[in-house]
XYZ file of C-alpha atoms in Angstrom:
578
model
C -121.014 -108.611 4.242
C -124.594 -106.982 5.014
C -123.285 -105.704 8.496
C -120.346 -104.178 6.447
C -122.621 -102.262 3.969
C -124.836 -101.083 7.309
C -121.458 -99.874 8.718
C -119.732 -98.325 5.534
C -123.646 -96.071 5.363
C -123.918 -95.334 8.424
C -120.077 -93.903 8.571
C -121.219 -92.357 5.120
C -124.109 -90.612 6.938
C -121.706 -89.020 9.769
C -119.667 -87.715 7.640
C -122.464 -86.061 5.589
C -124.592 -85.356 7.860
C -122.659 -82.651 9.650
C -122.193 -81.422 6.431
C -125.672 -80.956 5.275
C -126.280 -79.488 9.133
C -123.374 -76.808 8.519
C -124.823 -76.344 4.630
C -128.341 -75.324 5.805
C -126.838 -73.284 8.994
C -125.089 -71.289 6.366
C -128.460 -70.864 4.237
C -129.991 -69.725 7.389
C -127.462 -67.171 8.371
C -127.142 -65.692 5.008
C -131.214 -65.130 4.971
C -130.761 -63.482 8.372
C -127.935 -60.983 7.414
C -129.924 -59.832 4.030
C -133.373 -59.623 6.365
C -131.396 -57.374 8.699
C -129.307 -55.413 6.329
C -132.914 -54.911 4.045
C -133.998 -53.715 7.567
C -130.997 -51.079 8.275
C -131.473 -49.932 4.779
C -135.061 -49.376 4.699
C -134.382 -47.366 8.141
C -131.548 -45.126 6.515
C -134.448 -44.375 2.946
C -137.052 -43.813 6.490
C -134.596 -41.050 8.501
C -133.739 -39.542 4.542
C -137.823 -39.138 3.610
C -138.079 -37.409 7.224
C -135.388 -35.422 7.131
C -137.227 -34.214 4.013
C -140.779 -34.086 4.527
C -139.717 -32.533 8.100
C -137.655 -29.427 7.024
C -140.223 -29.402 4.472
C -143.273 -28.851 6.761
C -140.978 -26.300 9.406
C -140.179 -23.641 6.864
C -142.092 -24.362 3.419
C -145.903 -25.623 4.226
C -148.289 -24.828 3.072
C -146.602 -23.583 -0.150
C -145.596 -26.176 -3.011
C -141.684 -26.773 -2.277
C -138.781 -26.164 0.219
C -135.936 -23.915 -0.608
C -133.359 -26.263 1.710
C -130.428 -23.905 1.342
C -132.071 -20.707 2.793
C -135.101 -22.286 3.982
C -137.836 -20.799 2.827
C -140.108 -22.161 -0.137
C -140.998 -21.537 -3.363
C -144.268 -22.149 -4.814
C -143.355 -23.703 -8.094
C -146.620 -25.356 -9.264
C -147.904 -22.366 -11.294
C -146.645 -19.619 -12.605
C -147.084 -17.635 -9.159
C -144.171 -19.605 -8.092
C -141.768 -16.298 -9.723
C -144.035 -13.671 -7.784
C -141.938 -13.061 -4.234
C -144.085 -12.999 -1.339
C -145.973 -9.958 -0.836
C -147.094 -9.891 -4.639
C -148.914 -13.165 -4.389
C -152.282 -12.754 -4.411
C -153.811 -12.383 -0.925
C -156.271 -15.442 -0.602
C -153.586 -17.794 -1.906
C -151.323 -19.885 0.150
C -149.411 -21.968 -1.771
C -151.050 -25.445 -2.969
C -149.164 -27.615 -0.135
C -147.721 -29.464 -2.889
C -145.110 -31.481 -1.011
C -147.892 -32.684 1.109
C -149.804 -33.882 -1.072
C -147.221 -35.432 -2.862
C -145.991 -37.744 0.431
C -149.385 -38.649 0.946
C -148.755 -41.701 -0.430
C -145.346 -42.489 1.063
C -146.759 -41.363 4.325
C -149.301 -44.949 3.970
C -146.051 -46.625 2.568
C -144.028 -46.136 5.339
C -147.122 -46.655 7.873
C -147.236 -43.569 9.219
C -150.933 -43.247 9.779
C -151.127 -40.402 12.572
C -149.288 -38.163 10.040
C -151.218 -39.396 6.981
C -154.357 -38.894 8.882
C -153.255 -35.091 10.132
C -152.394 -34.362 5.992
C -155.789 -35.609 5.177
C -157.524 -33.584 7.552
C -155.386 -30.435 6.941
C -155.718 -30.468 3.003
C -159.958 -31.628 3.702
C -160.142 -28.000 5.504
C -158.086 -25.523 4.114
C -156.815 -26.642 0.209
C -159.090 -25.082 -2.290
C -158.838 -25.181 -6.325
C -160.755 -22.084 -6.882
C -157.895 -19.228 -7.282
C -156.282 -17.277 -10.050
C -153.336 -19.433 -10.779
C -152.271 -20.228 -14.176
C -150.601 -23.876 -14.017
C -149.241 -26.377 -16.228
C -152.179 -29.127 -17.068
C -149.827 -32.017 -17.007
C -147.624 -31.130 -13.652
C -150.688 -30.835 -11.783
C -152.207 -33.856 -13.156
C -149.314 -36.214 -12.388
C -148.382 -34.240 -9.176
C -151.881 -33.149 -7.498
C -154.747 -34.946 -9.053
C -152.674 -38.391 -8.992
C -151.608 -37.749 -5.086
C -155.055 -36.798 -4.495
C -156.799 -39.795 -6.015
C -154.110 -42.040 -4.676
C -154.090 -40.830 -1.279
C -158.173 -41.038 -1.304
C -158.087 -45.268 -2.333
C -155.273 -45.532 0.444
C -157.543 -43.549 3.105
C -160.473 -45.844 2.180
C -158.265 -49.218 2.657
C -158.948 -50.893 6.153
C -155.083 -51.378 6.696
C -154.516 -47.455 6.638
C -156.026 -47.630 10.516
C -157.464 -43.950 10.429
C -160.004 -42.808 13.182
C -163.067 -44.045 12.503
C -165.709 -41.377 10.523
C -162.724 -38.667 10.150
C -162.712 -39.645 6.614
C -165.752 -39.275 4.545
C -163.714 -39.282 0.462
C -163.076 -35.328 0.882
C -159.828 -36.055 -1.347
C -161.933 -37.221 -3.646
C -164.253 -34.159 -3.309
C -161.134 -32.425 -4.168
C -159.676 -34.293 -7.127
C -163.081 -34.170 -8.447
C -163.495 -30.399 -8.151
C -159.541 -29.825 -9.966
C -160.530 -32.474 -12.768
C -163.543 -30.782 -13.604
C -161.610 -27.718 -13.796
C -159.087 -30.007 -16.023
C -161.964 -30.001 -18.704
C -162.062 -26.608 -20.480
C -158.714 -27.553 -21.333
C -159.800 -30.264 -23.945
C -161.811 -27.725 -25.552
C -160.022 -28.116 -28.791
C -160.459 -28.380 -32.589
C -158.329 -31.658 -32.336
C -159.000 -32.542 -28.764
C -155.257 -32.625 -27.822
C -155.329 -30.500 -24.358
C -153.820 -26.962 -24.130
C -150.829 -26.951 -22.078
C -151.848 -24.121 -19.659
C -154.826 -22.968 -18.085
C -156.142 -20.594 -15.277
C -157.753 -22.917 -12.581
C -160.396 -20.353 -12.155
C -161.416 -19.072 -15.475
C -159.849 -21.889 -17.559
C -158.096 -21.358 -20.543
C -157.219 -17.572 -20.985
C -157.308 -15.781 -24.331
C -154.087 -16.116 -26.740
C -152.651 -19.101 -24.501
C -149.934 -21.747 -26.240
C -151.067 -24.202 -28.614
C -147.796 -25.987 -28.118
C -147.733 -29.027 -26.075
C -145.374 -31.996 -25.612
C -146.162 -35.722 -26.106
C -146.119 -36.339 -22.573
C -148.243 -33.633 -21.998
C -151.542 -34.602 -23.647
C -150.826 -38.636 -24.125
C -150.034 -38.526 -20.054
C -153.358 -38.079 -18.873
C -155.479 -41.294 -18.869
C -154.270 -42.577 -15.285
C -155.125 -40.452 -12.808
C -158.302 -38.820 -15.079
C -159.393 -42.719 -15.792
C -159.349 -43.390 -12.390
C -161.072 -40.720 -11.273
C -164.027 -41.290 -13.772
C -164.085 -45.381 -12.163
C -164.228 -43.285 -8.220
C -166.835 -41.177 -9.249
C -169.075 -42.578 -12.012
C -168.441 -39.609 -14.234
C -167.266 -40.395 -17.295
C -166.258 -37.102 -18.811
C -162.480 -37.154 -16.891
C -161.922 -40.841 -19.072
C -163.416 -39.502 -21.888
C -161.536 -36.486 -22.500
C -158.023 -38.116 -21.712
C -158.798 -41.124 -24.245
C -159.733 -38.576 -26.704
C -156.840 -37.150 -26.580
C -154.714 -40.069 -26.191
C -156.666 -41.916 -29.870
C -155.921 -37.783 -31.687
C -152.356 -37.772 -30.553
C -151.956 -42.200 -31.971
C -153.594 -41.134 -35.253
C -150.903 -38.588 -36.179
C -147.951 -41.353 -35.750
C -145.921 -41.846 -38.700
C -145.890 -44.599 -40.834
C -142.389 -45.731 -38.628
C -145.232 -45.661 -35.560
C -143.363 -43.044 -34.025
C -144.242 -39.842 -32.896
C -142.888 -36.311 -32.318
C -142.070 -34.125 -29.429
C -143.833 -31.293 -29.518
C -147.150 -30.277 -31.696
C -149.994 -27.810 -31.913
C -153.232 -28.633 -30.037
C -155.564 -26.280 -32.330
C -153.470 -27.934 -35.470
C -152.641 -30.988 -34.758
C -149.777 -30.303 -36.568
C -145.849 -31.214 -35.231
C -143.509 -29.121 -34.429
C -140.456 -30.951 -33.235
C -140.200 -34.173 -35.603
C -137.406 -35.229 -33.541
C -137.615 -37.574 -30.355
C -136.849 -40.611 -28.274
C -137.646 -41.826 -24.851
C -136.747 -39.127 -23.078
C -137.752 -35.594 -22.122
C -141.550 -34.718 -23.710
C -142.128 -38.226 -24.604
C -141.360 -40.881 -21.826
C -144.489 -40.975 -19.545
C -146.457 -41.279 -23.119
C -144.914 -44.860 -23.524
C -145.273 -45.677 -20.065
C -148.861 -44.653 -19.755
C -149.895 -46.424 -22.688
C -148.534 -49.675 -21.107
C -149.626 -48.862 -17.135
C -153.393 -47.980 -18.974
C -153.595 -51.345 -20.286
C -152.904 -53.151 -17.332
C -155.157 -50.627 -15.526
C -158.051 -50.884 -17.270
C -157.777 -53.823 -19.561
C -158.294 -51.956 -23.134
C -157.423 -53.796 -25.914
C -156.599 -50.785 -28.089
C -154.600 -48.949 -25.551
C -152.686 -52.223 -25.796
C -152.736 -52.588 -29.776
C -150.898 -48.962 -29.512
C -148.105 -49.880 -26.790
C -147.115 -52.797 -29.047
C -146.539 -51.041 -32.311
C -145.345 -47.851 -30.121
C -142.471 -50.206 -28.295
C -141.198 -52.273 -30.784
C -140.834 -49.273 -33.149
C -139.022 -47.774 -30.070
C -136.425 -51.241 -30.439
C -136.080 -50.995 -34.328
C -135.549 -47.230 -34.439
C -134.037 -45.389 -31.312
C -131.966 -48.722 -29.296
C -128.254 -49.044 -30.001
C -126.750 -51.795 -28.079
C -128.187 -50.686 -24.629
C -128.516 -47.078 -25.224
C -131.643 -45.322 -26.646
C -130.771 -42.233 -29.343
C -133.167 -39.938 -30.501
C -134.458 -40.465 -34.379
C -136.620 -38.279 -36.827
C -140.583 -39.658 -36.415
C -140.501 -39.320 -40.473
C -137.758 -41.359 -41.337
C -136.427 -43.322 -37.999
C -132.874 -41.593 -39.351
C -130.839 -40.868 -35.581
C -130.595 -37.348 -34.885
C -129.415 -36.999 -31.374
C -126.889 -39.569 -29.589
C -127.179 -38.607 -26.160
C -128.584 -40.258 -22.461
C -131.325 -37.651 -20.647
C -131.822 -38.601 -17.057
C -135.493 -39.440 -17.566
C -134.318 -42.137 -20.095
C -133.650 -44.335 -16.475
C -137.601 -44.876 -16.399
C -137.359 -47.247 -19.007
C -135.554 -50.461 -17.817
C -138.102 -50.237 -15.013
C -141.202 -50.141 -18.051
C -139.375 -53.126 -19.891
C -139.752 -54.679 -16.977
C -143.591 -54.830 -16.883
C -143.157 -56.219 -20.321
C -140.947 -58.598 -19.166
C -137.873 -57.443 -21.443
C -135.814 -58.365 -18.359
C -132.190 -58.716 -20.526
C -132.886 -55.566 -22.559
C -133.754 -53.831 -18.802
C -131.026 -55.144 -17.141
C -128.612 -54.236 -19.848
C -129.638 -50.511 -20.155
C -130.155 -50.119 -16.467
C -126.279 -51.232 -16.023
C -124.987 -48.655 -18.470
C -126.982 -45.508 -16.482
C -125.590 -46.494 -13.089
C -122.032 -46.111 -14.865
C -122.644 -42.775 -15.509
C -124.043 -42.500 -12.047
C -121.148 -43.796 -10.749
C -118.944 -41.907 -13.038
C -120.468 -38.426 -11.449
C -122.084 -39.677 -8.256
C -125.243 -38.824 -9.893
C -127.236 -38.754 -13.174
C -126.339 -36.053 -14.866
C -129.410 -34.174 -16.910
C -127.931 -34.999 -19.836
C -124.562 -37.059 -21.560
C -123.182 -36.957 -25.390
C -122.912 -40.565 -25.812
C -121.308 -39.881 -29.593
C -118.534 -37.369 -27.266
C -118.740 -39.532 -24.116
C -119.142 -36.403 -22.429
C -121.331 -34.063 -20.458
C -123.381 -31.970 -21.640
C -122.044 -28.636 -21.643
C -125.127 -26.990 -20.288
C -127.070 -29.711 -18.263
C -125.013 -30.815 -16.222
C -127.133 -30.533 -13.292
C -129.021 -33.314 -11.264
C -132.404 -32.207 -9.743
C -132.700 -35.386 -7.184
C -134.639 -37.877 -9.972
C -135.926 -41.113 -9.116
C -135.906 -42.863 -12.379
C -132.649 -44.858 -11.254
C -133.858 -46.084 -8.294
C -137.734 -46.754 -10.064
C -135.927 -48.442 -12.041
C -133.504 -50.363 -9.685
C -136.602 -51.081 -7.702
C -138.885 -52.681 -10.627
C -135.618 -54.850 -11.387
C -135.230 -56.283 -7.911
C -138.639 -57.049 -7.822
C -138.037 -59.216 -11.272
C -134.816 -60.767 -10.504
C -134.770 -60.877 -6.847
C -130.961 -60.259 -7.615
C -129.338 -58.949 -4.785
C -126.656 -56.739 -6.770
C -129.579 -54.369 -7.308
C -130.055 -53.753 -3.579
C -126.267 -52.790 -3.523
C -127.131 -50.442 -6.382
C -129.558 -48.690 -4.157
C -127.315 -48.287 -1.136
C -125.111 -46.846 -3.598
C -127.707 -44.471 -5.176
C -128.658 -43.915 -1.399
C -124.595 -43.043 -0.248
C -124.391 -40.407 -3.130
C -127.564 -38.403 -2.101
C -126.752 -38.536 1.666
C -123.030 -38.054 0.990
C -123.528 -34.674 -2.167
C -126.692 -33.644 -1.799
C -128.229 -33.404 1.870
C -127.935 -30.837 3.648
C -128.985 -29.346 7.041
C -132.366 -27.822 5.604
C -133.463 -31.048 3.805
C -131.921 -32.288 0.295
C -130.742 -29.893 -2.371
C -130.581 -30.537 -6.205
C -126.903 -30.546 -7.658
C -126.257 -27.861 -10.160
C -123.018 -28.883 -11.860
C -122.228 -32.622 -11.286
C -118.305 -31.836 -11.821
C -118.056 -29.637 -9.179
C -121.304 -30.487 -6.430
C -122.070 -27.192 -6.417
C -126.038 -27.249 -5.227
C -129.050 -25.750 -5.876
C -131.935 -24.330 -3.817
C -134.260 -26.566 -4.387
C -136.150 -30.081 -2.924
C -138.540 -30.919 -5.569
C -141.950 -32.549 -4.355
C -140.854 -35.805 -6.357
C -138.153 -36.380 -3.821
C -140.573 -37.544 -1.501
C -143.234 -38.903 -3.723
C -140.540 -41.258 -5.692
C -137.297 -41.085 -5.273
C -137.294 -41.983 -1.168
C -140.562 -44.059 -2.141
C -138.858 -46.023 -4.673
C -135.910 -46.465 -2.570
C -137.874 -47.856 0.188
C -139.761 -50.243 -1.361
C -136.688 -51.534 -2.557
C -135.133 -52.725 0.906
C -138.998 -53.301 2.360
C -141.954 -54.439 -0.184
C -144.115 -54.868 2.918
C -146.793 -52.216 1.569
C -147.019 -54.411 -1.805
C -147.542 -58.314 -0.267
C -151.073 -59.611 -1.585
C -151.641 -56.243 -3.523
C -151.035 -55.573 -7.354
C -150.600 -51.816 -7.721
C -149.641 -49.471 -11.040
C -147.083 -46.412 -9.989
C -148.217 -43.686 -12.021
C -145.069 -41.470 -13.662
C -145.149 -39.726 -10.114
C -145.516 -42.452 -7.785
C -148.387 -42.685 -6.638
C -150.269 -46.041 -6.490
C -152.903 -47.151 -7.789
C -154.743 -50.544 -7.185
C -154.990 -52.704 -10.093
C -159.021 -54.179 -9.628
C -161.082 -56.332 -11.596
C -164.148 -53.822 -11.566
C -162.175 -51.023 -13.718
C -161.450 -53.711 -16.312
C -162.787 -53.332 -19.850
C -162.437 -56.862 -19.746
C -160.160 -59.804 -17.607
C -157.246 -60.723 -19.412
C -157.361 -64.191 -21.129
C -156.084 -67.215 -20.292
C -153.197 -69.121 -22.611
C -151.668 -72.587 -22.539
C -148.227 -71.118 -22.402
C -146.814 -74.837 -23.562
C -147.587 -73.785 -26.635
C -148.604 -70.527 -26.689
C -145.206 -69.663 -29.171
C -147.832 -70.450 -32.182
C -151.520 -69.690 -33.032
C -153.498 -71.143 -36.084
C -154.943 -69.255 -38.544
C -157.405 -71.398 -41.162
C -155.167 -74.161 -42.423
C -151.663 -71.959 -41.585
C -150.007 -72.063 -38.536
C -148.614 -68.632 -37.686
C -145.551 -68.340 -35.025
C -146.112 -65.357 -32.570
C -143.899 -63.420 -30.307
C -145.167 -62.959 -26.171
C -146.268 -59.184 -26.781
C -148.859 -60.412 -29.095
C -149.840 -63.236 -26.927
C -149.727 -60.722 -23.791
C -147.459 -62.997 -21.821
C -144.113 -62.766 -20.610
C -141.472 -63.986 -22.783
C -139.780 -65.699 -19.445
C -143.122 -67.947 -19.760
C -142.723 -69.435 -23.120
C -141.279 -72.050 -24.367
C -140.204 -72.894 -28.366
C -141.382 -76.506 -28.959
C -139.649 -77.197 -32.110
C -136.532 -79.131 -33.322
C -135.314 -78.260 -29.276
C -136.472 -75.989 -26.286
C -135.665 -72.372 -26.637
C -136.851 -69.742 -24.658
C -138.076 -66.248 -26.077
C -135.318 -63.283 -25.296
C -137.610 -60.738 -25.374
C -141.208 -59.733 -26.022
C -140.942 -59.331 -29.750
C -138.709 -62.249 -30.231
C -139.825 -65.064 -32.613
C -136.676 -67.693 -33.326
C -136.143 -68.480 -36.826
C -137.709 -72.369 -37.099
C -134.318 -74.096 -37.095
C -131.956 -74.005 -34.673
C -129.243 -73.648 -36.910
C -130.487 -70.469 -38.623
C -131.128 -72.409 -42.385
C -134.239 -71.509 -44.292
C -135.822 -72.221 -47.606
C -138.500 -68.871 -47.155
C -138.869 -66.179 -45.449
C -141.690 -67.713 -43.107
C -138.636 -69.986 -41.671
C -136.886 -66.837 -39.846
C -138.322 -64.996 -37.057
C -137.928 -61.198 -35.393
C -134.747 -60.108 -33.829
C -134.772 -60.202 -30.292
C -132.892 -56.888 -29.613
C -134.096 -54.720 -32.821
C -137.787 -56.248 -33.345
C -136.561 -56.486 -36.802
C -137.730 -59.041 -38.903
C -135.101 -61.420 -40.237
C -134.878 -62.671 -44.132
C -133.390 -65.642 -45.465
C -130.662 -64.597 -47.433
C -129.653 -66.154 -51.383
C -127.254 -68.940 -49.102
C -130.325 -70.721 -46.946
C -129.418 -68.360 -43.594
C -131.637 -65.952 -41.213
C -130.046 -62.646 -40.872
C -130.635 -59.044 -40.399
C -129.198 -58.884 -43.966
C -131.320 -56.052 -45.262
C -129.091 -53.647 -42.756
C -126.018 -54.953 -43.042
């Protein structure tokens, strides 16, 4: 009997055994075809960002941007960019925009000879100190951020540059344009002018209008140039700004579009997530985890889930009055894309994934992201229909892979990648698309095609440069290191067991993840059963089954942020909108 069991096992044990053997062979060949199709891909993003950045430095350097049609360049940073040639002034050379903008993806891509040459080009001949009128917040995002960027990535060990050829003249630089930055904030309310002459500052009867993003954009790069350089005025003038621009919020916690700096009045009530208000949102978030503020925090809370309850509609995001959260425009911008990829540092992963799925529709609709698309006409708009190369896809493909570790959003990028090789290169570098129903181009390769949209794409298929590092991405791309030394304070540390509840005196008050600062993924409802939080505002009702006896037993809608009431019958509902 015993040697019949041995037999019947060890028969049992052949027959598995192979099995098991031809089981983890498979697991082992699957890892080595994604390793070596990440690697084709991430050679393909590579040959695109050179093709660029090559044509780019052959027929456009040192002015901002390469014309790839007719190769030439245009020199789009200021308003000199709409002088031709021999009318520029005669000391100025263009601001080697594009160059300072791949700065970063130069380190990224490990290209340290060329990073090195760029750093020792810009240290010798780039200079702040000519008559250019330019936009405060382009330049911020664009130069200052590349600038301060490129300087921490020069300084890191890894970089390999020669030894003494680098002695922080980047930073030299950024700190000589952010001083210039400064008469800017010279205000009544604080809010920055829009414009101003980089060498005699704000000239007389300049704008007082300004957008959102324009003055609530700032803290980033500015911050982190105060932390390089142990002066505080940079910091100080962008968080001024930043608390002027929260105060005027309406009671909904939204704000407007546009508004007057010497006022600090609105102009445009109207807005959403998109065009003149996106980086605001996504500054206020990247600032916290920067530099560890609690009230830069307090403000991203009440600023996103007022964003849930008053602009989302299924996946989509409309645009609503600041006043009265009434919709007033149904309709997708292309800058809109950034926002799965911001949900995703707030670990909103469903809500990201969901409105992330319904803009590569449209992109596979067109082949691209059109500017902007009537979702109430499910139609193009009749004017911008144009597609200036845009990264906020791919950021936002990128972020989501790096959540999910899905491999569907890798396929997304070769299909983001197809379109732009397949409609939009061209033999002078990439062009922008100026009707998306016909592929007709335009002459232009904007500097953000190399700073983000190849970046973004190439971290996707090879996250080398981010092993063992945390980094922010500012709105342009450029990296920042996230350090323990530029923190207000260190984050806290919760039991997340039972983090779903905090006690107050004798009450015990349930809490959603964004108040706790944790990912919802983390949490855990200990209750009747185990449910896990859907999103950062999300607090279940207390029963499983929805009954209550009080408002206290229903929680906050996980898609809306709404809170729930218990209706006349015992049930949690949205009932006050239905």
């Amino acid at each position: 009997m015993f040697q019949a069991t041995v037999v019947k096992w060890i028969l049992l044990y052949l027959v598995i055994s192979p099995t098991l053997f031809i089981i983890c062979l498979s697991d082992v060949h699957s890892t080595n075809l994604l390793a070596a199709k990440r690697k084709r891909m991430s050679d393909r993003v590579r040959k695109m960002f050179y093709h660029a950045y090559d044509n780019y430095m052959m027929y456009a350097f040192p002015h901002d941007e390469l014309k790839p049609l007719t190769r030439t360049f245009t020199d789009s940073l200021s308003e000199l960019g709409n002088l031709k040639l021999e009318h520029l002034p005669q000391q100025y050379n263009g601001s080697a925009l594009t160059l300072i903008e791949s700065l970063s993806s130069l380190a990224i891509l490990g290209n340290h000879t060329e990073f090195e040459k760029a750093i020792i080009w810009l240290s010798e001949n780039l200079s702040f100190d000519v008559d250019a009128r330019i936009n405060l917040f382009e330049c911020n995002i664009r130069v200052l951020g590349g600038l301060v960027s490129a300087h921490i990535l020069a300084t890191d060990s890894t970089n390999r540059l020669v030894q003494g050829i680098y002695k922080n003249q980047l930073l030299d630089l950024a700190e000589d344009l952010g001083r210039r930055f400064l008469p800017a904030f010279n205000t009544p309310t604080g809010l920055p002018y829009a414009w101003l002459n980089l060498k005699h500052g704000v000239i007389a009867d300049e704008t007082t209008e300004t957008s959102t993003s324009g003055c609530g954009s700032l803290i980033l790069e500015m911050g982190a140039l105060s932390r390089l350089t142990g002066d505080p005025r940079f910091e100080t003038a962008a968080l001024r700004a930043l608390r002027k621009l929260w105060s005027m919020r309406s009671s909904l916690n939204l704000l407007g579009t546009t508004l007057d700096v010497a006022t600090g009045e609105w102009i445009e009530y109207s807005s959403g997530i998109g065009a003149g208000v996106d980086s605001f949102y996504e500054y206020l978030m990247k600032a916290y985890v920067l530099f560890g503020r609690d009230e830069i925090w307090k403000m991203f809370q009440s600023a996103y889930i007022a964003v849930q309850k008053y602009f989302r509609h299924g996946p989509w995001y409309h645009e609503a009055d600041m006043r009265t959260g009434i919709a007033t425009y149904w309709q997708l911008t292309s800058l809109q894309a950034f926002w799965p990829g911001l949900q995703v540092l707030v670990g909103d992963i469903e809500a990201a994934n969901s409105s992330h799925r319904e803009f590569f529709k449209v992109w596979k609709k067109y082949g691209v992201l059109p500017e902007r698309y009537l979702l109430d006409h499910q139609m193009l708009h009749p004017t911008e229909k144009y597609y200036p190369l845009r990264p906020e896809l791919a950021e936002s493909t990128f972020y989501l892979y790096q959540a999910t570790k899905d491999p569907w959003y890798m396929e997304v990028g070769e299909s983001i990648m197809n379109s732009l090789n397949a409609h939009t290169r061209v033999k002078g570098g990439f062009a922008s698309i100026r009707d998306v129903t016909t592929m007709q181009l335009e002459d232009h390769q904007h500097s953000f095609f190399l700073a983000e949209t190849c970046k973004y794409l190439y971290l996707l298929f090879d996250d080398s440069f981010l092993l063992n590092q945390n980094y922010i991405f500012t709105t342009e791309g450029h990296p920042l290191p996230v350090r323990s030394n530029w923190h207000e304070k260190l984050p806290g540390a919760y039991n997340l067991r039972n983090g779903s509840s905090i006690k107050n005196g004798e009450q015990i008050k349930r809490t959603s993840a964004m108040s706790l600062q944790v990912c919802p993924a983390s949490m855990i409802q200990h209750e009747s059963n185990e449910r896990r939080l859907e999103s950062a505002c999300h607090i279940p009702d207390t029963r499983a089954d929805h009954r209550c006896f009080s408002e206290d037993d229903c929680g906050f809608d996980a898609n809306t942020c709404k809170r729930r009431s218990c209706s006349m019958a015992g049930y949690c509902g949205l009932w006050s909108i239905i």
